mmCIF file of N, CA, C and O in Angstrom:
data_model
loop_
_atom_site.group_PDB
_atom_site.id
_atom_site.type_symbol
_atom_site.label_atom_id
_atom_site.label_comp_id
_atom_site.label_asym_id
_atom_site.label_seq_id
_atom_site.Cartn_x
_atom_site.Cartn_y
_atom_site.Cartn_z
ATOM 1 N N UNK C 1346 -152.083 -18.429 -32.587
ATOM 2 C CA UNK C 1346 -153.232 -19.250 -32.227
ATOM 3 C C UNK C 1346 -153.013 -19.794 -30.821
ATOM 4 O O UNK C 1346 -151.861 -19.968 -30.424
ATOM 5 N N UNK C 1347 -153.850 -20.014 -30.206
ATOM 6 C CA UNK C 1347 -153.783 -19.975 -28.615
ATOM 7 C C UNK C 1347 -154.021 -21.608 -28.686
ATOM 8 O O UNK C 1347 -154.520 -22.138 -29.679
ATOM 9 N N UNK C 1348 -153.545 -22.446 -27.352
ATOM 10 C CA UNK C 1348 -152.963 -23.954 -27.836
ATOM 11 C C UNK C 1348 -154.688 -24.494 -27.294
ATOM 12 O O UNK C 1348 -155.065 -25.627 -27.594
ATOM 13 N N UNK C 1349 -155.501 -23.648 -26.583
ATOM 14 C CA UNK C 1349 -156.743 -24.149 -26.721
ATOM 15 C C UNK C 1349 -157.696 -24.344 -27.576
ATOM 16 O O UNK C 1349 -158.863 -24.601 -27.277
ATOM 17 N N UNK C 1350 -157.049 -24.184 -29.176
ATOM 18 C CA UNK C 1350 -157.701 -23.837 -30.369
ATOM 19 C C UNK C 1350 -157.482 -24.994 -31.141
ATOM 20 O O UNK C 1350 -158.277 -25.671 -31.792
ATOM 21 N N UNK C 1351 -156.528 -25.084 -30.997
ATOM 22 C CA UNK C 1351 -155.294 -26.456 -32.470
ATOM 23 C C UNK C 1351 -156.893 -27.693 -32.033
ATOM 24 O O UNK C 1351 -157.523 -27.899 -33.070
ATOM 25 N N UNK C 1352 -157.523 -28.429 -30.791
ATOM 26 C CA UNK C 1352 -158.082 -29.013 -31.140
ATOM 27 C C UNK C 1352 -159.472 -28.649 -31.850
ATOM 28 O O UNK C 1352 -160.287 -29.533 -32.115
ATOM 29 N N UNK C 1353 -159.605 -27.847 -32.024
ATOM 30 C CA UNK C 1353 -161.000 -27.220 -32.413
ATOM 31 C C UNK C 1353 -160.680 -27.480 -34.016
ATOM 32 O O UNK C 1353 -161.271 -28.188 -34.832
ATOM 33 N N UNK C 1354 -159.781 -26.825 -34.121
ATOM 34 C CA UNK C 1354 -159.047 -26.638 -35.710
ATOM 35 C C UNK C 1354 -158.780 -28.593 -36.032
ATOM 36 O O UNK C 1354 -159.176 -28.952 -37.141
ATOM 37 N N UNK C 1355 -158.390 -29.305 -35.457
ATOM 38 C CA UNK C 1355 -158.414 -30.698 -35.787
ATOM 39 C C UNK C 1355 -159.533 -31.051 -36.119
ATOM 40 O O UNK C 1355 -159.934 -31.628 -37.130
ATOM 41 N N UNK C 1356 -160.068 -30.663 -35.172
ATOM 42 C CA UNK C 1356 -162.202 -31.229 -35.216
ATOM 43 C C UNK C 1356 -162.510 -30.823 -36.556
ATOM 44 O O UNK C 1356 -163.141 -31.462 -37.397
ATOM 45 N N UNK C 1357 -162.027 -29.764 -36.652
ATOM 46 C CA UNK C 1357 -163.103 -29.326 -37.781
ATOM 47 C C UNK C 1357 -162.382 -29.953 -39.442
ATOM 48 O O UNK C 1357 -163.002 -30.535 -40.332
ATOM 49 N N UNK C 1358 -161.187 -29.649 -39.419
ATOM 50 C CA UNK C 1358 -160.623 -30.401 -40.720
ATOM 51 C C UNK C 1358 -160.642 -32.033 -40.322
ATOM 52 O O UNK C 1358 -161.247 -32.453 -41.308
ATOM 53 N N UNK C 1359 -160.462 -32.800 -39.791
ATOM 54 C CA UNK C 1359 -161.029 -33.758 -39.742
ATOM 55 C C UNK C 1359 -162.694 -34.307 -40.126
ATOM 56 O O UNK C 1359 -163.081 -35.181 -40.902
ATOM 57 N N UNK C 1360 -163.521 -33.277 -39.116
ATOM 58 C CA UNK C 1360 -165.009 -33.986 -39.744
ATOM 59 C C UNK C 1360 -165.340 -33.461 -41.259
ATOM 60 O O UNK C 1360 -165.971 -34.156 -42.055
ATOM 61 N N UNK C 1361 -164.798 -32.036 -41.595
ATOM 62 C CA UNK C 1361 -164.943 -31.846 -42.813
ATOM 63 C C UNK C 1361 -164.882 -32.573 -43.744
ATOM 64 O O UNK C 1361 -165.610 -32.528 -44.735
ATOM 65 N N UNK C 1362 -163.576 -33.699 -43.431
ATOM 66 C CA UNK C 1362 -162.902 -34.555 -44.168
ATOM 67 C C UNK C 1362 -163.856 -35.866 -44.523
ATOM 68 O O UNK C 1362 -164.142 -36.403 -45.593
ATOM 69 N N UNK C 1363 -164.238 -36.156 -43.071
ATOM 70 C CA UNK C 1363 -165.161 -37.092 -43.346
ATOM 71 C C UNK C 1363 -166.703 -37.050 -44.015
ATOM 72 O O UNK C 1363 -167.334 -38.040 -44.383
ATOM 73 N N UNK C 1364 -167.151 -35.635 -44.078
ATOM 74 C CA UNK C 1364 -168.298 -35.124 -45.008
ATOM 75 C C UNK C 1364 -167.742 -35.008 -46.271
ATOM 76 O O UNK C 1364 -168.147 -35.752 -47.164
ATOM 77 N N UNK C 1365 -166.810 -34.126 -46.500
ATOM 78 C CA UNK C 1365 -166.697 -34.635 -48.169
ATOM 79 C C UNK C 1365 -166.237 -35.638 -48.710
ATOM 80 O O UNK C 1365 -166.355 -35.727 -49.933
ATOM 81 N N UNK C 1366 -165.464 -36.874 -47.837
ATOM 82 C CA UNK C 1366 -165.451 -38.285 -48.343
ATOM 83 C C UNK C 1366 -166.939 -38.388 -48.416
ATOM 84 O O UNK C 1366 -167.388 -38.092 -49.523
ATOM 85 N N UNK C 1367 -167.548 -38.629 -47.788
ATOM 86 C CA UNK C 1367 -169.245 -38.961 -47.983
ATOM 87 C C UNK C 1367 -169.508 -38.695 -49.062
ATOM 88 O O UNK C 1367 -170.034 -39.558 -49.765
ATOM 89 N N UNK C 1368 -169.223 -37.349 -49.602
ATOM 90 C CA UNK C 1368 -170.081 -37.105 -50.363
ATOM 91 C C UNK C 1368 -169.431 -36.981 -51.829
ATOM 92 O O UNK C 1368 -170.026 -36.887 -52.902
ATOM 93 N N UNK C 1369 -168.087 -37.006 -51.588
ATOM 94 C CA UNK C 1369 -167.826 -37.598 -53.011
ATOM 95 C C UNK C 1369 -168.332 -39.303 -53.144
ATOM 96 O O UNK C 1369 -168.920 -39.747 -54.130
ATOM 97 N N UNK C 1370 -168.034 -39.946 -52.178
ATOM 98 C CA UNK C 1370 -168.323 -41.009 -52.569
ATOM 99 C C UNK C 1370 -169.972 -42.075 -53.071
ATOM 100 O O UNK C 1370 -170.235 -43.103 -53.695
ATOM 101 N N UNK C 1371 -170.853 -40.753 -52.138
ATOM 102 C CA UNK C 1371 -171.982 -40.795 -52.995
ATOM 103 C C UNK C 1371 -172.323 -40.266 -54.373
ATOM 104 O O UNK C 1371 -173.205 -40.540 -55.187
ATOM 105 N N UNK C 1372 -171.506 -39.576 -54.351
ATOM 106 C CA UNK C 1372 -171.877 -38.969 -56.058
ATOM 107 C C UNK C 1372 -170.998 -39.655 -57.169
ATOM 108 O O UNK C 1372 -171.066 -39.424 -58.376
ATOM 109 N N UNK C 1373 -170.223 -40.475 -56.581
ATOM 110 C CA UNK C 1373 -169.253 -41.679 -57.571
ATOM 111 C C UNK C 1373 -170.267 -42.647 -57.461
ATOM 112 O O UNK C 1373 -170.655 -43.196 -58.492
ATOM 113 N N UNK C 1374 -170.832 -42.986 -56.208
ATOM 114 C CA UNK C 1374 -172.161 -44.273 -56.529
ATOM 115 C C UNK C 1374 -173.306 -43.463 -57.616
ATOM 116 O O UNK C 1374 -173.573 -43.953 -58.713
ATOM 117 N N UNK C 1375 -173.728 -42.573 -57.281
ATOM 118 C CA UNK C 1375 -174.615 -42.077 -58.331
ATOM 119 C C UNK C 1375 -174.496 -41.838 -59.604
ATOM 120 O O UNK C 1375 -175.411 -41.761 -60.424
ATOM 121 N N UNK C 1376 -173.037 -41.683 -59.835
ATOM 122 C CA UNK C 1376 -172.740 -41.264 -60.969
ATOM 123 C C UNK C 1376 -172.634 -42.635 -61.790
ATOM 124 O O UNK C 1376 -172.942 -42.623 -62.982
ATOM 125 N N UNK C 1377 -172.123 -44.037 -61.062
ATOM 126 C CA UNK C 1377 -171.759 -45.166 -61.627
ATOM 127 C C UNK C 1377 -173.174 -45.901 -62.338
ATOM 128 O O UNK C 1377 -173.253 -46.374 -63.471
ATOM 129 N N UNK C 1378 -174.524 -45.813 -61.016
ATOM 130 C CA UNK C 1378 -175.389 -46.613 -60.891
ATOM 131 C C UNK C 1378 -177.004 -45.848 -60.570
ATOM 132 O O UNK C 1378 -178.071 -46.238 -60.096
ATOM 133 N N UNK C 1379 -176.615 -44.908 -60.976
ATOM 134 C CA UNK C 1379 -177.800 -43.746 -60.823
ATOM 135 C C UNK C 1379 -178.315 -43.670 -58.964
ATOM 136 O O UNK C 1379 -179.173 -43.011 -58.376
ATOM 137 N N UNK C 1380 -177.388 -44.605 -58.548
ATOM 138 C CA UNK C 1380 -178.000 -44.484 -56.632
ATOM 139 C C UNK C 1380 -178.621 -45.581 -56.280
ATOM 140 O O UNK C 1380 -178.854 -45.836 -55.098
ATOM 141 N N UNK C 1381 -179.031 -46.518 -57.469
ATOM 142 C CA UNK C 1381 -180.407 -47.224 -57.254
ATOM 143 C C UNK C 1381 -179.784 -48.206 -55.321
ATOM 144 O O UNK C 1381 -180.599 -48.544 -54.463
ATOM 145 N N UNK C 1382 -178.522 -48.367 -55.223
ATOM 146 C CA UNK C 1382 -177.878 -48.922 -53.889
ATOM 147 C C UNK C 1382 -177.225 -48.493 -53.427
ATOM 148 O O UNK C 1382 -176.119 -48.692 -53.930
ATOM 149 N N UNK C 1383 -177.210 -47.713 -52.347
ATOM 150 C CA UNK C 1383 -176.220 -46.738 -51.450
ATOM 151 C C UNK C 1383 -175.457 -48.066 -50.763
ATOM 152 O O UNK C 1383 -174.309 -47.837 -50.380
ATOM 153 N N UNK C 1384 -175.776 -48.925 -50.637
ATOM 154 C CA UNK C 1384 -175.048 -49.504 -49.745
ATOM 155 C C UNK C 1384 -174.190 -50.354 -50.112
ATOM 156 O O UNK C 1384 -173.393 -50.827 -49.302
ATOM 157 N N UNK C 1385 -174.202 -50.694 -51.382
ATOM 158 C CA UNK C 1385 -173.631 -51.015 -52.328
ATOM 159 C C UNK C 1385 -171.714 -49.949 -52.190
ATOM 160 O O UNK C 1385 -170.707 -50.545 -52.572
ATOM 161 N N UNK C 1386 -171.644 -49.081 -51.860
ATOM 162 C CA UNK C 1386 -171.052 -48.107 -52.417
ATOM 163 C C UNK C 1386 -169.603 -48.821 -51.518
ATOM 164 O O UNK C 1386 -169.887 -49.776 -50.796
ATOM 165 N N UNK C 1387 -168.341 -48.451 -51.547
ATOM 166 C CA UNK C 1387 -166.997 -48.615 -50.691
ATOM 167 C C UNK C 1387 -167.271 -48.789 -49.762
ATOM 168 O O UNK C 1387 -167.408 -47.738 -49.136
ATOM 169 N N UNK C 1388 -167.650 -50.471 -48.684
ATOM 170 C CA UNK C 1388 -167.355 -50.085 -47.415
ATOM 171 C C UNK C 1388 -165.943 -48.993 -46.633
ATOM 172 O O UNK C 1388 -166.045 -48.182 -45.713
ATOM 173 N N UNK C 1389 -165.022 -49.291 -47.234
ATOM 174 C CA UNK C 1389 -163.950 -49.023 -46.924
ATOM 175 C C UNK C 1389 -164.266 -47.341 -46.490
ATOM 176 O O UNK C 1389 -164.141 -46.773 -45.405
ATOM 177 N N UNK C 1390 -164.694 -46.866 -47.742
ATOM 178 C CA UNK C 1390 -164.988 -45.164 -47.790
ATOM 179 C C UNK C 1390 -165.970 -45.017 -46.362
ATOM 180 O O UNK C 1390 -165.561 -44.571 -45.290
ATOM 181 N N UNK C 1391 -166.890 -45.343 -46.545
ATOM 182 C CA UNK C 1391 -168.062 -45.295 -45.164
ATOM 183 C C UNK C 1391 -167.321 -45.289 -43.847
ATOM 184 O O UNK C 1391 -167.444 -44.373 -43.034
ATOM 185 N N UNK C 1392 -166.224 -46.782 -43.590
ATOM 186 C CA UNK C 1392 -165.678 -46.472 -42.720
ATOM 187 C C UNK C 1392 -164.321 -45.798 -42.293
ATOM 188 O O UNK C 1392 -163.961 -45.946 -41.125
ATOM 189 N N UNK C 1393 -163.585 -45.104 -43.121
ATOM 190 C CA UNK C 1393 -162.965 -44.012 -43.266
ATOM 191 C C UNK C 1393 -163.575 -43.131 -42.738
ATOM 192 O O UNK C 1393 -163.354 -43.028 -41.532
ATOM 193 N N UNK C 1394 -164.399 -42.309 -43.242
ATOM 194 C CA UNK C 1394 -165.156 -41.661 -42.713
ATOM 195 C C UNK C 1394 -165.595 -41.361 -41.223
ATOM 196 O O UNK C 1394 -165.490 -40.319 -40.576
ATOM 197 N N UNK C 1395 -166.192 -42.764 -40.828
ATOM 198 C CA UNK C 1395 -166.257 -43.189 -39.098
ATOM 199 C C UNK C 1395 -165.234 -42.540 -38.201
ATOM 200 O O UNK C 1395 -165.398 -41.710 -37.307
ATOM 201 N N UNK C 1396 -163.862 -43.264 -38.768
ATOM 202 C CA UNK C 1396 -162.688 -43.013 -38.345
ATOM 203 C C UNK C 1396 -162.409 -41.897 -38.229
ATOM 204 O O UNK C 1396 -161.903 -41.596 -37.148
ATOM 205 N N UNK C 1397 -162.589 -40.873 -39.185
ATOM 206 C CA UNK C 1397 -162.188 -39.226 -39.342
ATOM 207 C C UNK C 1397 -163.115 -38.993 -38.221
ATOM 208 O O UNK C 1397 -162.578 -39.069 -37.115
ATOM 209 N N UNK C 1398 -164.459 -38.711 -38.235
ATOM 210 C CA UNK C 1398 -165.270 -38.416 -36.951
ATOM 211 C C UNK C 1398 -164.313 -38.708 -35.734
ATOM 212 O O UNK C 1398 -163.599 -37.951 -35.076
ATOM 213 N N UNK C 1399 -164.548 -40.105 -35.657
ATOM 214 C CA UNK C 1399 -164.075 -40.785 -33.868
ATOM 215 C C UNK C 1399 -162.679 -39.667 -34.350
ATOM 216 O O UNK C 1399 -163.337 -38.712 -34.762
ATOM 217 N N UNK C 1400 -161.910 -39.453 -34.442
ATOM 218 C CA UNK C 1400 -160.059 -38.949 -34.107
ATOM 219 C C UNK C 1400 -160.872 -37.816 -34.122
ATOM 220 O O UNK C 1400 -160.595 -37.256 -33.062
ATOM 221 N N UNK C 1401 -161.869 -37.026 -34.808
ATOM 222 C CA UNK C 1401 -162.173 -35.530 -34.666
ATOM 223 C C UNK C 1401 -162.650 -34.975 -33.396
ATOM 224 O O UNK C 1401 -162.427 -33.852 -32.942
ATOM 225 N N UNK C 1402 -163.498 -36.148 -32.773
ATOM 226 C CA UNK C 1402 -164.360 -35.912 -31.645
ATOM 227 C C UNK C 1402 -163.298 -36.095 -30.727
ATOM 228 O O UNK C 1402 -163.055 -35.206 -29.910
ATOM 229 N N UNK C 1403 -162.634 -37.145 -30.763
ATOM 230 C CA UNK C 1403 -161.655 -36.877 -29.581
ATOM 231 C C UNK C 1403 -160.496 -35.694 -29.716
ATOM 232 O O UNK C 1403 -159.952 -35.190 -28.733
ATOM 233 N N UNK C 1404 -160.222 -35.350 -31.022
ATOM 234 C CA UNK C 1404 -159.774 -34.348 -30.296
ATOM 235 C C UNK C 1404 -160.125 -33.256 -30.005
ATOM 236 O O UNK C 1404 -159.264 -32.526 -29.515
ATOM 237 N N UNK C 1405 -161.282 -32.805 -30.157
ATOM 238 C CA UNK C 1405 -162.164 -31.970 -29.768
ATOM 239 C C UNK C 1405 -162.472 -31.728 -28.130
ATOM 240 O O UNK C 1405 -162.496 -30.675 -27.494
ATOM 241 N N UNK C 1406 -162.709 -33.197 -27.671
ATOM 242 C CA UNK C 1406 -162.455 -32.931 -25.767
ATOM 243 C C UNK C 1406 -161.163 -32.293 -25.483
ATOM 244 O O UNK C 1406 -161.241 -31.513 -24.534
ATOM 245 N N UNK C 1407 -160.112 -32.377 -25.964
ATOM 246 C CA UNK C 1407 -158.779 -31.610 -25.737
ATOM 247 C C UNK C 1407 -159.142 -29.779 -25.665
ATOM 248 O O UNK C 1407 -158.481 -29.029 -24.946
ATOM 249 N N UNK C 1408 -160.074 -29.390 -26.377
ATOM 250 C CA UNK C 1408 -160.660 -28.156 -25.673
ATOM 251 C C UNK C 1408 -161.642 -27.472 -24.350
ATOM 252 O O UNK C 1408 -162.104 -26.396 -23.971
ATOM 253 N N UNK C 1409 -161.569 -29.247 -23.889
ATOM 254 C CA UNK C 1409 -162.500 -28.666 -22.887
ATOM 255 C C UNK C 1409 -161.323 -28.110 -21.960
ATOM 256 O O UNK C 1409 -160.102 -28.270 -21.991
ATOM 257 N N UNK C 1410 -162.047 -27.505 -21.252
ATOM 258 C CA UNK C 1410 -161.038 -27.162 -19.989
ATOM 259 C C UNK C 1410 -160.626 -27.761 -18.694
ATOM 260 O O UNK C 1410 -159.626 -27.461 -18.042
ATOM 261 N N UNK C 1411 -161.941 -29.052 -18.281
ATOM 262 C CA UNK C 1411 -161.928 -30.075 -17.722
ATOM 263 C C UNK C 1411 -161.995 -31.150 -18.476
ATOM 264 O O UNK C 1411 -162.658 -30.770 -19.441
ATOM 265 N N UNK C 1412 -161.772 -32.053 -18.610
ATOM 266 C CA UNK C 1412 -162.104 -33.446 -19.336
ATOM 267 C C UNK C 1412 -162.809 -34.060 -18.449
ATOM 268 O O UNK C 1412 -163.252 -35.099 -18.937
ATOM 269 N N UNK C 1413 -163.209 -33.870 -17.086
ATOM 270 C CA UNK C 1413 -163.889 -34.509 -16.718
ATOM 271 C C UNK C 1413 -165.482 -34.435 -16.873
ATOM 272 O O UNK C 1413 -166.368 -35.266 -16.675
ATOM 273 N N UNK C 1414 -165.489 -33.189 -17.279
ATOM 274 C CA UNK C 1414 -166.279 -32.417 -17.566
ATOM 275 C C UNK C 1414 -167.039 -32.681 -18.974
ATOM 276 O O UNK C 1414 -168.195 -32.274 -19.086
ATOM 277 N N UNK C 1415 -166.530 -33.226 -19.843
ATOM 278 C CA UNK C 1415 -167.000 -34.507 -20.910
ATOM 279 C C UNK C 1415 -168.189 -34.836 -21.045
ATOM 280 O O UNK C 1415 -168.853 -34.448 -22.007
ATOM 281 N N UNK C 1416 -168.789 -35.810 -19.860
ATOM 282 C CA UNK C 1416 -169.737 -36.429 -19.710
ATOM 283 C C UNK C 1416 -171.168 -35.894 -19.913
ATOM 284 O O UNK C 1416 -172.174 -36.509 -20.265
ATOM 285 N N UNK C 1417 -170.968 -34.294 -19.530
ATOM 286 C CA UNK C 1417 -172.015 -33.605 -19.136
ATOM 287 C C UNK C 1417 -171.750 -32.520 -20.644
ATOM 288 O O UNK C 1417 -171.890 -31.298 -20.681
ATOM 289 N N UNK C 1418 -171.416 -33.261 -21.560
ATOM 290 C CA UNK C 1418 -171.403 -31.982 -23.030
ATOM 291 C C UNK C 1418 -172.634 -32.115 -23.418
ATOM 292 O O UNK C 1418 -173.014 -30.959 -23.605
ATOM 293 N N UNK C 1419 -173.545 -32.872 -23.668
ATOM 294 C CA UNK C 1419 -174.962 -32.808 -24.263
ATOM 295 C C UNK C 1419 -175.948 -31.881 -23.130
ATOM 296 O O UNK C 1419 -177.036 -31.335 -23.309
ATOM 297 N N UNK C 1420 -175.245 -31.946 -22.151
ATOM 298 C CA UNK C 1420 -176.046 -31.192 -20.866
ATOM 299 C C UNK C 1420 -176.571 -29.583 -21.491
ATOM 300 O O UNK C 1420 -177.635 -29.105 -21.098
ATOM 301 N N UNK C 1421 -175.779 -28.927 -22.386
ATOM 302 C CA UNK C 1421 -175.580 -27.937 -22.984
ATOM 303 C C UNK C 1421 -175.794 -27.374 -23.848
ATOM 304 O O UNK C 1421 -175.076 -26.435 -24.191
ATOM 305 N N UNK C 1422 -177.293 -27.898 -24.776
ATOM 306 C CA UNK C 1422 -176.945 -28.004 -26.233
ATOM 307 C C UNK C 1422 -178.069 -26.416 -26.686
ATOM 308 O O UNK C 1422 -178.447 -26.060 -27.802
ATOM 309 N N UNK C 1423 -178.282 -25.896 -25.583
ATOM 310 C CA UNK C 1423 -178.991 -24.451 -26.071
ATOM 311 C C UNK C 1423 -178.317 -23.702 -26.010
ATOM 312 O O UNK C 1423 -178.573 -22.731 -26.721
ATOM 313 N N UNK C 1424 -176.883 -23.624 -25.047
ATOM 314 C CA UNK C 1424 -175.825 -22.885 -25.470
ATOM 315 C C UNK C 1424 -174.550 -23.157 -25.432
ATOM 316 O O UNK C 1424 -173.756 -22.349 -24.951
ATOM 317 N N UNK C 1425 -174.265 -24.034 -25.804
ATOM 318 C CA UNK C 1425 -173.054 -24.281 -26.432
ATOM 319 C C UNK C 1425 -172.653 -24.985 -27.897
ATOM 320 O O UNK C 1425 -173.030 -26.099 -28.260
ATOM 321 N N UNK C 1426 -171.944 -24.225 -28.524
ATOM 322 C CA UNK C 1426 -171.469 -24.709 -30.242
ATOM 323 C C UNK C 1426 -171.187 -26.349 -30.025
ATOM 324 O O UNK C 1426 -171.588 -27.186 -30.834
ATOM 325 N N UNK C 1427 -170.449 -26.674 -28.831
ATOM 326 C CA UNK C 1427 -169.561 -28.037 -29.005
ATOM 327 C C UNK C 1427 -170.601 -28.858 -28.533
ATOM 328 O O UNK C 1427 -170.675 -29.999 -28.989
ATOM 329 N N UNK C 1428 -171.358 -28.502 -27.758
ATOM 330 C CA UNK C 1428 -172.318 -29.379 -27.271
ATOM 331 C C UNK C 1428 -173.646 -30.247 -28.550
ATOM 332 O O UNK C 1428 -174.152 -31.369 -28.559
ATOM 333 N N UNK C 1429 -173.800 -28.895 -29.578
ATOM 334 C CA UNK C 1429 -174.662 -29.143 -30.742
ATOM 335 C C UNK C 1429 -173.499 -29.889 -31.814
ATOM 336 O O UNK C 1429 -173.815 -30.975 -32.300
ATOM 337 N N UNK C 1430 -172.592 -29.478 -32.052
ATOM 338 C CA UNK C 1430 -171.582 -30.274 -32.694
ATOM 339 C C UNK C 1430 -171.316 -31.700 -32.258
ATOM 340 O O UNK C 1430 -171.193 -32.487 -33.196
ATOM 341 N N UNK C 1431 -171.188 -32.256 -30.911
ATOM 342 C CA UNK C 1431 -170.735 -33.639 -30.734
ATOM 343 C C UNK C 1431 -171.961 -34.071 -31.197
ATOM 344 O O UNK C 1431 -171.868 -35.034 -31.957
ATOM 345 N N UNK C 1432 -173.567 -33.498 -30.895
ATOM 346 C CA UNK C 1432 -174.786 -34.039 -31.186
ATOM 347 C C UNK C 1432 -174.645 -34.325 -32.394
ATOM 348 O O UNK C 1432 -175.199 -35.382 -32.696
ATOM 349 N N UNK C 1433 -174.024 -33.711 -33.369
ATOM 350 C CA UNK C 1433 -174.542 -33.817 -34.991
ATOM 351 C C UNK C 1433 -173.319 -34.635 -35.534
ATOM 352 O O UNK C 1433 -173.330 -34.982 -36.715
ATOM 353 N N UNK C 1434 -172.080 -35.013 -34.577
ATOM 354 C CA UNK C 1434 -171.432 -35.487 -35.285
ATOM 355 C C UNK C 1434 -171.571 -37.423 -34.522
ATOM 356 O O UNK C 1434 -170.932 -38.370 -34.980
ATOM 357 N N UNK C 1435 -172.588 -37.510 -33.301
ATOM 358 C CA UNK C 1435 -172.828 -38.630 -33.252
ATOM 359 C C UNK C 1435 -173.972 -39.239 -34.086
ATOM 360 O O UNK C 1435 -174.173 -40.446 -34.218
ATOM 361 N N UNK C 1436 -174.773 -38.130 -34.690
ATOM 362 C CA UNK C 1436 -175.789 -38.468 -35.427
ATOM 363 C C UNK C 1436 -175.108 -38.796 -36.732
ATOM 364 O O UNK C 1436 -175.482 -39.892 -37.149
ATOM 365 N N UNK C 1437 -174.535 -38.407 -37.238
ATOM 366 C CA UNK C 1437 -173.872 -38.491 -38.599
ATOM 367 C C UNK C 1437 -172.891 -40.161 -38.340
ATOM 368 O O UNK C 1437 -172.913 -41.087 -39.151
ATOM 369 N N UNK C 1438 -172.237 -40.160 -37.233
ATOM 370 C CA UNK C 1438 -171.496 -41.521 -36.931
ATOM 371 C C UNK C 1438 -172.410 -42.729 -37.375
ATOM 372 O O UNK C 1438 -172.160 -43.510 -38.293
ATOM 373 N N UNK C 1439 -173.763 -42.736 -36.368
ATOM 374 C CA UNK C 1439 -174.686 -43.196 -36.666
ATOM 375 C C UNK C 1439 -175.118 -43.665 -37.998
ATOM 376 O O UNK C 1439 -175.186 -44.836 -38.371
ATOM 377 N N UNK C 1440 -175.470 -42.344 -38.823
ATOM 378 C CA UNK C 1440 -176.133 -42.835 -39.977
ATOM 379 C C UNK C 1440 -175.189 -43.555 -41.197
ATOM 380 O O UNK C 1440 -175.498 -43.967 -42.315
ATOM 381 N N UNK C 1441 -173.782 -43.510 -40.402
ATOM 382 C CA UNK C 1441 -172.791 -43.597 -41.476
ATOM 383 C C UNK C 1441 -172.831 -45.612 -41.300
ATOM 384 O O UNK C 1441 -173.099 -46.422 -42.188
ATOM 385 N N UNK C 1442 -172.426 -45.911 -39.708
ATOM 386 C CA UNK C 1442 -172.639 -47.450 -39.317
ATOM 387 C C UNK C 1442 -174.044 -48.167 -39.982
ATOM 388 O O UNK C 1442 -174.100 -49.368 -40.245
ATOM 389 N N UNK C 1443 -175.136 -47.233 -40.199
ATOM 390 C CA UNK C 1443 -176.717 -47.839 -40.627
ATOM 391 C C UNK C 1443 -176.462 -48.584 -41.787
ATOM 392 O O UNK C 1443 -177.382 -49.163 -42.364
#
């Protein structure tokens, strides 16, 4: 594996991590309380979760080839994978803090 990869490979078992915490932990609220309060559910779990994202995303810039170059990742999002990925994984950050 080429050492420009290992962060890609972090990113991805990391946010994975933080989607199926999600989603076990919604289906333990559903299962307890039929759902009727999501928000109700583990802060703790929700922000676990957060956490897995933020360490995923950063290490995910470790593949760029500039880091300075960072700033301008959304610049990209009709063709580039990482560019639609940071999008969906700040959207998901998002809905996780709501």
């Amino acid at each position: 594996m080429n050492s420009m990869e290992l962060p890609l490979v972090i990113f991805t078992v990391l946010s994975q991590g933080a989607v199926g915490l999600v989603a076990l932990t919604a289906a333990r609220q559903w299962a307890t309380d039929g759902g009727s309060d999501m928000a109700q559910a583990p802060r703790t779990a929700w922000l676990t979760a957060v956490v897995l994202l933020a360490l995923g995303a950063f290490a995910a810039m470790f593949h760029l080839g500039h880091m300075g170059g960072a700033v301008r990742t959304l610049a990209n999002l009709e063709s580039a994978w990482l560019s639609r990925e940071g999008l969906a994984l700040g959207a998901t950050g998002a809905l996780l803090l709501a």
